[in-house]
């Protein structure tokens, strides 16, 4: 029963994260019923739980593909997603098997956390906490994106990005920026990172 309670609390956290980060969201019920990014994250959470059981890996993959068909967002059940991930609009987002995503991350539509090599092992990116990935951005290979970094729209990132930096262009170049001094009520607002 405790596992169910914790799972329900995580689902509520996902709803609250979407509502806080999207100024167009009016109610929790609207987010729960009409946000494919939230649906994809919820589907991932179920598929990931199944993925951790070796006998359920095929079922987890098939379930994740059904979620992909319904939402247009592909999240491999082997990926590791942190808390309060918000996928805005979502269509075309891809998160690969060995990707690791920190807490309070925002991904916009068309973002890819993909691989560069066709071999086993760690081949997808790792994103720290409070990272924002712009629309159409591609982060490829086992690179590290530091806490609070921003990846610009349509950027192609193939090298590490330090914390609190901005990466833009093809291939992406890194521009550092001063660490912002944020009050506690600003931390959850992704607009401060854009």
PDB file of C-alpha atoms in Angstrom:
ATOM      1  CA  UNK A   1       0.000   0.000   0.000  1.00  0.00           C
ATOM      2  CA  UNK A   2       2.892   2.344   0.778  1.00  0.00           C
ATOM      3  CA  UNK A   3       4.282   1.853  -2.771  1.00  0.00           C
ATOM      4  CA  UNK A   4       0.916   2.820  -4.261  1.00  0.00           C
ATOM      5  CA  UNK A   5       0.728   5.921  -2.073  1.00  0.00           C
ATOM      6  CA  UNK A   6       4.241   7.008  -3.116  1.00  0.00           C
ATOM      7  CA  UNK A   7       3.397   6.378  -6.787  1.00  0.00           C
ATOM      8  CA  UNK A   8       0.263   8.520  -6.521  1.00  0.00           C
ATOM      9  CA  UNK A   9       2.278  11.310  -4.888  1.00  0.00           C
ATOM     10  CA  UNK A  10       4.776  11.230  -7.787  1.00  0.00           C
ATOM     11  CA  UNK A  11       1.902  11.462 -10.291  1.00  0.00           C
ATOM     12  CA  UNK A  12       0.501  14.463  -8.419  1.00  0.00           C
ATOM     13  CA  UNK A  13       3.965  16.046  -8.426  1.00  0.00           C
ATOM     14  CA  UNK A  14       4.073  15.610 -12.229  1.00  0.00           C
ATOM     15  CA  UNK A  15       0.721  17.406 -12.522  1.00  0.00           C
ATOM     16  CA  UNK A  16       1.820  20.252 -10.276  1.00  0.00           C
ATOM     17  CA  UNK A  17       5.091  20.658 -12.199  1.00  0.00           C
ATOM     18  CA  UNK A  18       3.242  21.016 -15.504  1.00  0.00           C
ATOM     19  CA  UNK A  19       0.743  23.449 -14.022  1.00  0.00           C
ATOM     20  CA  UNK A  20       3.486  25.622 -12.501  1.00  0.00           C
ATOM     21  CA  UNK A  21       5.615  25.679 -15.642  1.00  0.00           C
ATOM     22  CA  UNK A  22       2.937  26.269 -18.268  1.00  0.00           C
ATOM     23  CA  UNK A  23       1.192  29.631 -18.033  1.00  0.00           C
ATOM     24  CA  UNK A  24      -1.580  28.284 -20.292  1.00  0.00           C
ATOM     25  CA  UNK A  25      -2.530  25.568 -17.780  1.00  0.00           C
ATOM     26  CA  UNK A  26      -5.620  26.626 -15.894  1.00  0.00           C
ATOM     27  CA  UNK A  27      -6.542  23.630 -13.749  1.00  0.00           C
ATOM     28  CA  UNK A  28      -5.056  20.345 -12.571  1.00  0.00           C
ATOM     29  CA  UNK A  29      -7.877  18.455 -14.297  1.00  0.00           C
ATOM     30  CA  UNK A  30      -7.015  20.167 -17.601  1.00  0.00           C
ATOM     31  CA  UNK A  31      -3.387  19.096 -17.201  1.00  0.00           C
ATOM     32  CA  UNK A  32      -4.348  15.536 -16.214  1.00  0.00           C
ATOM     33  CA  UNK A  33      -6.673  15.093 -19.199  1.00  0.00           C
ATOM     34  CA  UNK A  34      -5.078  17.188 -21.915  1.00  0.00           C
ATOM     35  CA  UNK A  35      -1.285  17.231 -21.609  1.00  0.00           C
ATOM     36  CA  UNK A  36       0.483  14.533 -23.658  1.00  0.00           C
ATOM     37  CA  UNK A  37       3.806  15.348 -21.985  1.00  0.00           C
ATOM     38  CA  UNK A  38       2.314  14.407 -18.620  1.00  0.00           C
ATOM     39  CA  UNK A  39       0.722  11.272 -20.116  1.00  0.00           C
ATOM     40  CA  UNK A  40       4.071  10.228 -21.615  1.00  0.00           C
ATOM     41  CA  UNK A  41       5.868  10.680 -18.288  1.00  0.00           C
ATOM     42  CA  UNK A  42       3.169   8.684 -16.494  1.00  0.00           C
ATOM     43  CA  UNK A  43       3.407   5.938 -19.119  1.00  0.00           C
ATOM     44  CA  UNK A  44       7.179   5.935 -18.720  1.00  0.00           C
ATOM     45  CA  UNK A  45       6.870   5.555 -14.942  1.00  0.00           C
ATOM     46  CA  UNK A  46       4.757   2.409 -15.407  1.00  0.00           C
ATOM     47  CA  UNK A  47       6.992   1.019 -18.179  1.00  0.00           C
ATOM     48  CA  UNK A  48      10.157   1.738 -16.182  1.00  0.00           C
ATOM     49  CA  UNK A  49       8.810  -0.200 -13.213  1.00  0.00           C
ATOM     50  CA  UNK A  50       8.164  -3.166 -15.525  1.00  0.00           C
ATOM     51  CA  UNK A  51      11.611  -2.752 -17.165  1.00  0.00           C
ATOM     52  CA  UNK A  52      13.277  -3.341 -13.812  1.00  0.00           C
ATOM     53  CA  UNK A  53      11.860  -6.895 -13.853  1.00  0.00           C
ATOM     54  CA  UNK A  54      13.816  -8.928 -16.466  1.00  0.00           C
ATOM     55  CA  UNK A  55      10.782 -11.063 -17.319  1.00  0.00           C
ATOM     56  CA  UNK A  56       8.707  -7.962 -18.134  1.00  0.00           C
ATOM     57  CA  UNK A  57      11.113  -6.135 -20.447  1.00  0.00           C
ATOM     58  CA  UNK A  58       9.259  -7.053 -23.633  1.00  0.00           C
ATOM     59  CA  UNK A  59       5.961  -5.982 -22.090  1.00  0.00           C
ATOM     60  CA  UNK A  60       7.585  -2.724 -20.945  1.00  0.00           C
ATOM     61  CA  UNK A  61       8.852  -2.010 -24.477  1.00  0.00           C
ATOM     62  CA  UNK A  62       5.483  -2.763 -26.047  1.00  0.00           C
ATOM     63  CA  UNK A  63       3.700  -0.596 -23.495  1.00  0.00           C
ATOM     64  CA  UNK A  64       6.141   2.265 -24.104  1.00  0.00           C
ATOM     65  CA  UNK A  65       5.454   2.013 -27.838  1.00  0.00           C
ATOM     66  CA  UNK A  66       1.706   2.209 -27.198  1.00  0.00           C
ATOM     67  CA  UNK A  67       2.320   5.368 -25.147  1.00  0.00           C
ATOM     68  CA  UNK A  68       4.446   6.715 -28.009  1.00  0.00           C
ATOM     69  CA  UNK A  69       1.599   6.093 -30.442  1.00  0.00           C
ATOM     70  CA  UNK A  70      -0.844   7.921 -28.177  1.00  0.00           C
ATOM     71  CA  UNK A  71       1.363  10.906 -27.284  1.00  0.00           C
ATOM     72  CA  UNK A  72       3.989  11.291 -30.033  1.00  0.00           C
ATOM     73  CA  UNK A  73       6.664  11.143 -27.311  1.00  0.00           C
ATOM     74  CA  UNK A  74       9.099   8.230 -27.163  1.00  0.00           C
ATOM     75  CA  UNK A  75      10.714   7.465 -23.820  1.00  0.00           C
ATOM     76  CA  UNK A  76      12.635   4.204 -23.571  1.00  0.00           C
ATOM     77  CA  UNK A  77      11.615   2.375 -20.377  1.00  0.00           C
ATOM     78  CA  UNK A  78      15.295   1.909 -19.479  1.00  0.00           C
ATOM     79  CA  UNK A  79      15.930   5.661 -19.262  1.00  0.00           C
ATOM     80  CA  UNK A  80      16.218   7.220 -15.813  1.00  0.00           C
ATOM     81  CA  UNK A  81      14.005  10.262 -15.346  1.00  0.00           C
ATOM     82  CA  UNK A  82      14.080  12.496 -12.303  1.00  0.00           C
ATOM     83  CA  UNK A  83      11.196  14.128 -10.539  1.00  0.00           C
ATOM     84  CA  UNK A  84       8.984  16.874 -11.921  1.00  0.00           C
ATOM     85  CA  UNK A  85      10.040  16.485 -15.570  1.00  0.00           C
ATOM     86  CA  UNK A  86       7.897  18.734 -17.776  1.00  0.00           C
ATOM     87  CA  UNK A  87       7.644  18.002 -21.498  1.00  0.00           C
ATOM     88  CA  UNK A  88       5.995  21.046 -23.099  1.00  0.00           C
ATOM     89  CA  UNK A  89       3.913  20.314 -26.216  1.00  0.00           C
ATOM     90  CA  UNK A  90       5.955  17.147 -26.570  1.00  0.00           C
ATOM     91  CA  UNK A  91       5.432  15.921 -30.119  1.00  0.00           C
ATOM     92  CA  UNK A  92       8.629  14.351 -31.406  1.00  0.00           C
ATOM     93  CA  UNK A  93      10.510  14.184 -28.100  1.00  0.00           C
ATOM     94  CA  UNK A  94      12.823  11.139 -27.929  1.00  0.00           C
ATOM     95  CA  UNK A  95      14.636   9.946 -24.795  1.00  0.00           C
ATOM     96  CA  UNK A  96      17.024   7.023 -25.328  1.00  0.00           C
ATOM     97  CA  UNK A  97      17.611   3.942 -23.190  1.00  0.00           C
ATOM     98  CA  UNK A  98      20.704   5.070 -21.284  1.00  0.00           C
ATOM     99  CA  UNK A  99      19.665   8.728 -20.878  1.00  0.00           C
ATOM    100  CA  UNK A 100      19.615  10.105 -17.353  1.00  0.00           C
ATOM    101  CA  UNK A 101      17.491  13.194 -16.650  1.00  0.00           C
ATOM    102  CA  UNK A 102      17.722  15.127 -13.380  1.00  0.00           C
ATOM    103  CA  UNK A 103      14.977  16.814 -11.384  1.00  0.00           C
ATOM    104  CA  UNK A 104      12.965  19.836 -12.550  1.00  0.00           C
ATOM    105  CA  UNK A 105      14.009  19.523 -16.206  1.00  0.00           C
ATOM    106  CA  UNK A 106      11.997  21.075 -19.061  1.00  0.00           C
ATOM    107  CA  UNK A 107      12.044  19.557 -22.567  1.00  0.00           C
ATOM    108  CA  UNK A 108      10.301  21.324 -25.437  1.00  0.00           C
ATOM    109  CA  UNK A 109       8.832  19.617 -28.505  1.00  0.00           C
ATOM    110  CA  UNK A 110      11.199  17.871 -30.881  1.00  0.00           C
ATOM    111  CA  UNK A 111      14.014  17.531 -28.331  1.00  0.00           C
ATOM    112  CA  UNK A 112      16.149  14.394 -28.653  1.00  0.00           C
ATOM    113  CA  UNK A 113      18.336  12.785 -26.004  1.00  0.00           C
ATOM    114  CA  UNK A 114      19.932  10.342 -28.418  1.00  0.00           C
ATOM    115  CA  UNK A 115      22.987   8.274 -29.138  1.00  0.00           C
ATOM    116  CA  UNK A 116      25.804   8.622 -31.667  1.00  0.00           C
ATOM    117  CA  UNK A 117      27.120   5.060 -31.697  1.00  0.00           C
ATOM    118  CA  UNK A 118      25.497   1.694 -32.342  1.00  0.00           C
ATOM    119  CA  UNK A 119      27.078  -0.160 -29.425  1.00  0.00           C
ATOM    120  CA  UNK A 120      25.981  -1.320 -26.004  1.00  0.00           C
ATOM    121  CA  UNK A 121      26.761   0.681 -22.887  1.00  0.00           C
ATOM    122  CA  UNK A 122      26.205   4.325 -21.948  1.00  0.00           C
ATOM    123  CA  UNK A 123      25.434   6.037 -25.226  1.00  0.00           C
ATOM    124  CA  UNK A 124      22.887   8.739 -24.325  1.00  0.00           C
ATOM    125  CA  UNK A 125      23.246  12.061 -22.454  1.00  0.00           C
ATOM    126  CA  UNK A 126      23.000  12.818 -18.755  1.00  0.00           C
ATOM    127  CA  UNK A 127      21.164  16.012 -17.805  1.00  0.00           C
ATOM    128  CA  UNK A 128      21.592  17.633 -14.403  1.00  0.00           C
ATOM    129  CA  UNK A 129      18.850  19.352 -12.420  1.00  0.00           C
ATOM    130  CA  UNK A 130      16.987  22.450 -13.696  1.00  0.00           C
ATOM    131  CA  UNK A 131      18.127  21.978 -17.310  1.00  0.00           C
ATOM    132  CA  UNK A 132      16.009  23.482 -20.121  1.00  0.00           C
ATOM    133  CA  UNK A 133      16.223  21.916 -23.601  1.00  0.00           C
ATOM    134  CA  UNK A 134      14.769  24.071 -26.384  1.00  0.00           C
ATOM    135  CA  UNK A 135      12.491  22.991 -29.219  1.00  0.00           C
ATOM    136  CA  UNK A 136      14.183  20.757 -31.777  1.00  0.00           C
ATOM    137  CA  UNK A 137      17.449  20.508 -29.851  1.00  0.00           C
ATOM    138  CA  UNK A 138      19.492  17.327 -30.208  1.00  0.00           C
ATOM    139  CA  UNK A 139      21.811  16.183 -27.431  1.00  0.00           C
ATOM    140  CA  UNK A 140      23.773  13.236 -28.763  1.00  0.00           C
ATOM    141  CA  UNK A 141      26.089  10.748 -27.132  1.00  0.00           C
ATOM    142  CA  UNK A 142      27.167  10.181 -23.531  1.00  0.00           C
ATOM    143  CA  UNK A 143      27.650  13.876 -22.794  1.00  0.00           C
ATOM    144  CA  UNK A 144      26.994  15.654 -19.508  1.00  0.00           C
ATOM    145  CA  UNK A 145      24.732  18.716 -19.315  1.00  0.00           C
ATOM    146  CA  UNK A 146      25.378  20.541 -16.025  1.00  0.00           C
ATOM    147  CA  UNK A 147      22.797  21.806 -13.554  1.00  0.00           C
ATOM    148  CA  UNK A 148      20.897  24.879 -14.697  1.00  0.00           C
ATOM    149  CA  UNK A 149      22.216  24.726 -18.269  1.00  0.00           C
ATOM    150  CA  UNK A 150      20.122  25.851 -21.217  1.00  0.00           C
ATOM    151  CA  UNK A 151      20.210  24.205 -24.636  1.00  0.00           C
ATOM    152  CA  UNK A 152      18.962  26.541 -27.360  1.00  0.00           C
ATOM    153  CA  UNK A 153      16.308  25.636 -29.895  1.00  0.00           C
ATOM    154  CA  UNK A 154      17.634  23.442 -32.727  1.00  0.00           C
ATOM    155  CA  UNK A 155      21.108  23.215 -31.156  1.00  0.00           C
ATOM    156  CA  UNK A 156      23.094  20.026 -31.764  1.00  0.00           C
ATOM    157  CA  UNK A 157      25.112  19.227 -28.637  1.00  0.00           C
ATOM    158  CA  UNK A 158      27.901  16.635 -28.899  1.00  0.00           C
ATOM    159  CA  UNK A 159      30.179  17.886 -26.083  1.00  0.00           C
ATOM    160  CA  UNK A 160      29.682  18.449 -22.369  1.00  0.00           C
ATOM    161  CA  UNK A 161      27.973  21.669 -21.274  1.00  0.00           C
ATOM    162  CA  UNK A 162      28.987  23.097 -17.883  1.00  0.00           C
ATOM    163  CA  UNK A 163      26.509  24.087 -15.200  1.00  0.00           C
ATOM    164  CA  UNK A 164      24.640  27.368 -15.785  1.00  0.00           C
ATOM    165  CA  UNK A 165      25.909  27.686 -19.353  1.00  0.00           C
ATOM    166  CA  UNK A 166      24.008  28.180 -22.594  1.00  0.00           C
ATOM    167  CA  UNK A 167      24.695  26.012 -25.653  1.00  0.00           C
ATOM    168  CA  UNK A 168      23.525  27.212 -29.070  1.00  0.00           C
ATOM    169  CA  UNK A 169      24.166  26.433 -32.729  1.00  0.00           C
ATOM    170  CA  UNK A 170      25.160  23.516 -34.949  1.00  0.00           C
ATOM    171  CA  UNK A 171      27.386  22.130 -33.613  1.00  0.00           C
ATOM    172  CA  UNK A 172      26.583  23.813 -30.315  1.00  0.00           C
ATOM    173  CA  UNK A 173      29.019  26.259 -28.821  1.00  0.00           C
ATOM    174  CA  UNK A 174      28.981  26.933 -25.114  1.00  0.00           C
ATOM    175  CA  UNK A 175      28.526  30.378 -23.683  1.00  0.00           C
ATOM    176  CA  UNK A 176      28.910  30.702 -19.958  1.00  0.00           C
ATOM    177  CA  UNK A 177      26.715  33.005 -17.965  1.00  0.00           C
ATOM    178  CA  UNK A 178      26.862  34.173 -14.383  1.00  0.00           C
ATOM    179  CA  UNK A 179      25.090  31.994 -11.850  1.00  0.00           C
ATOM    180  CA  UNK A 180      21.751  33.694 -11.191  1.00  0.00           C
ATOM    181  CA  UNK A 181      20.815  34.588  -7.654  1.00  0.00           C
ATOM    182  CA  UNK A 182      17.287  33.255  -7.435  1.00  0.00           C
ATOM    183  CA  UNK A 183      14.722  33.505  -4.727  1.00  0.00           C
ATOM    184  CA  UNK A 184      12.958  30.290  -3.721  1.00  0.00           C
ATOM    185  CA  UNK A 185       9.761  31.207  -5.581  1.00  0.00           C
ATOM    186  CA  UNK A 186      11.640  31.686  -8.890  1.00  0.00           C
ATOM    187  CA  UNK A 187      13.337  28.288  -9.017  1.00  0.00           C
ATOM    188  CA  UNK A 188      10.308  26.451 -10.416  1.00  0.00           C
ATOM    189  CA  UNK A 189       9.623  28.981 -13.203  1.00  0.00           C
ATOM    190  CA  UNK A 190      11.317  27.857 -16.456  1.00  0.00           C
ATOM    191  CA  UNK A 191      10.913  31.328 -17.967  1.00  0.00           C
ATOM    192  CA  UNK A 192      13.877  32.514 -15.906  1.00  0.00           C
ATOM    193  CA  UNK A 193      16.096  30.041 -17.764  1.00  0.00           C
ATOM    194  CA  UNK A 194      15.095  31.177 -21.241  1.00  0.00           C
TER     195      UNK A 194
END
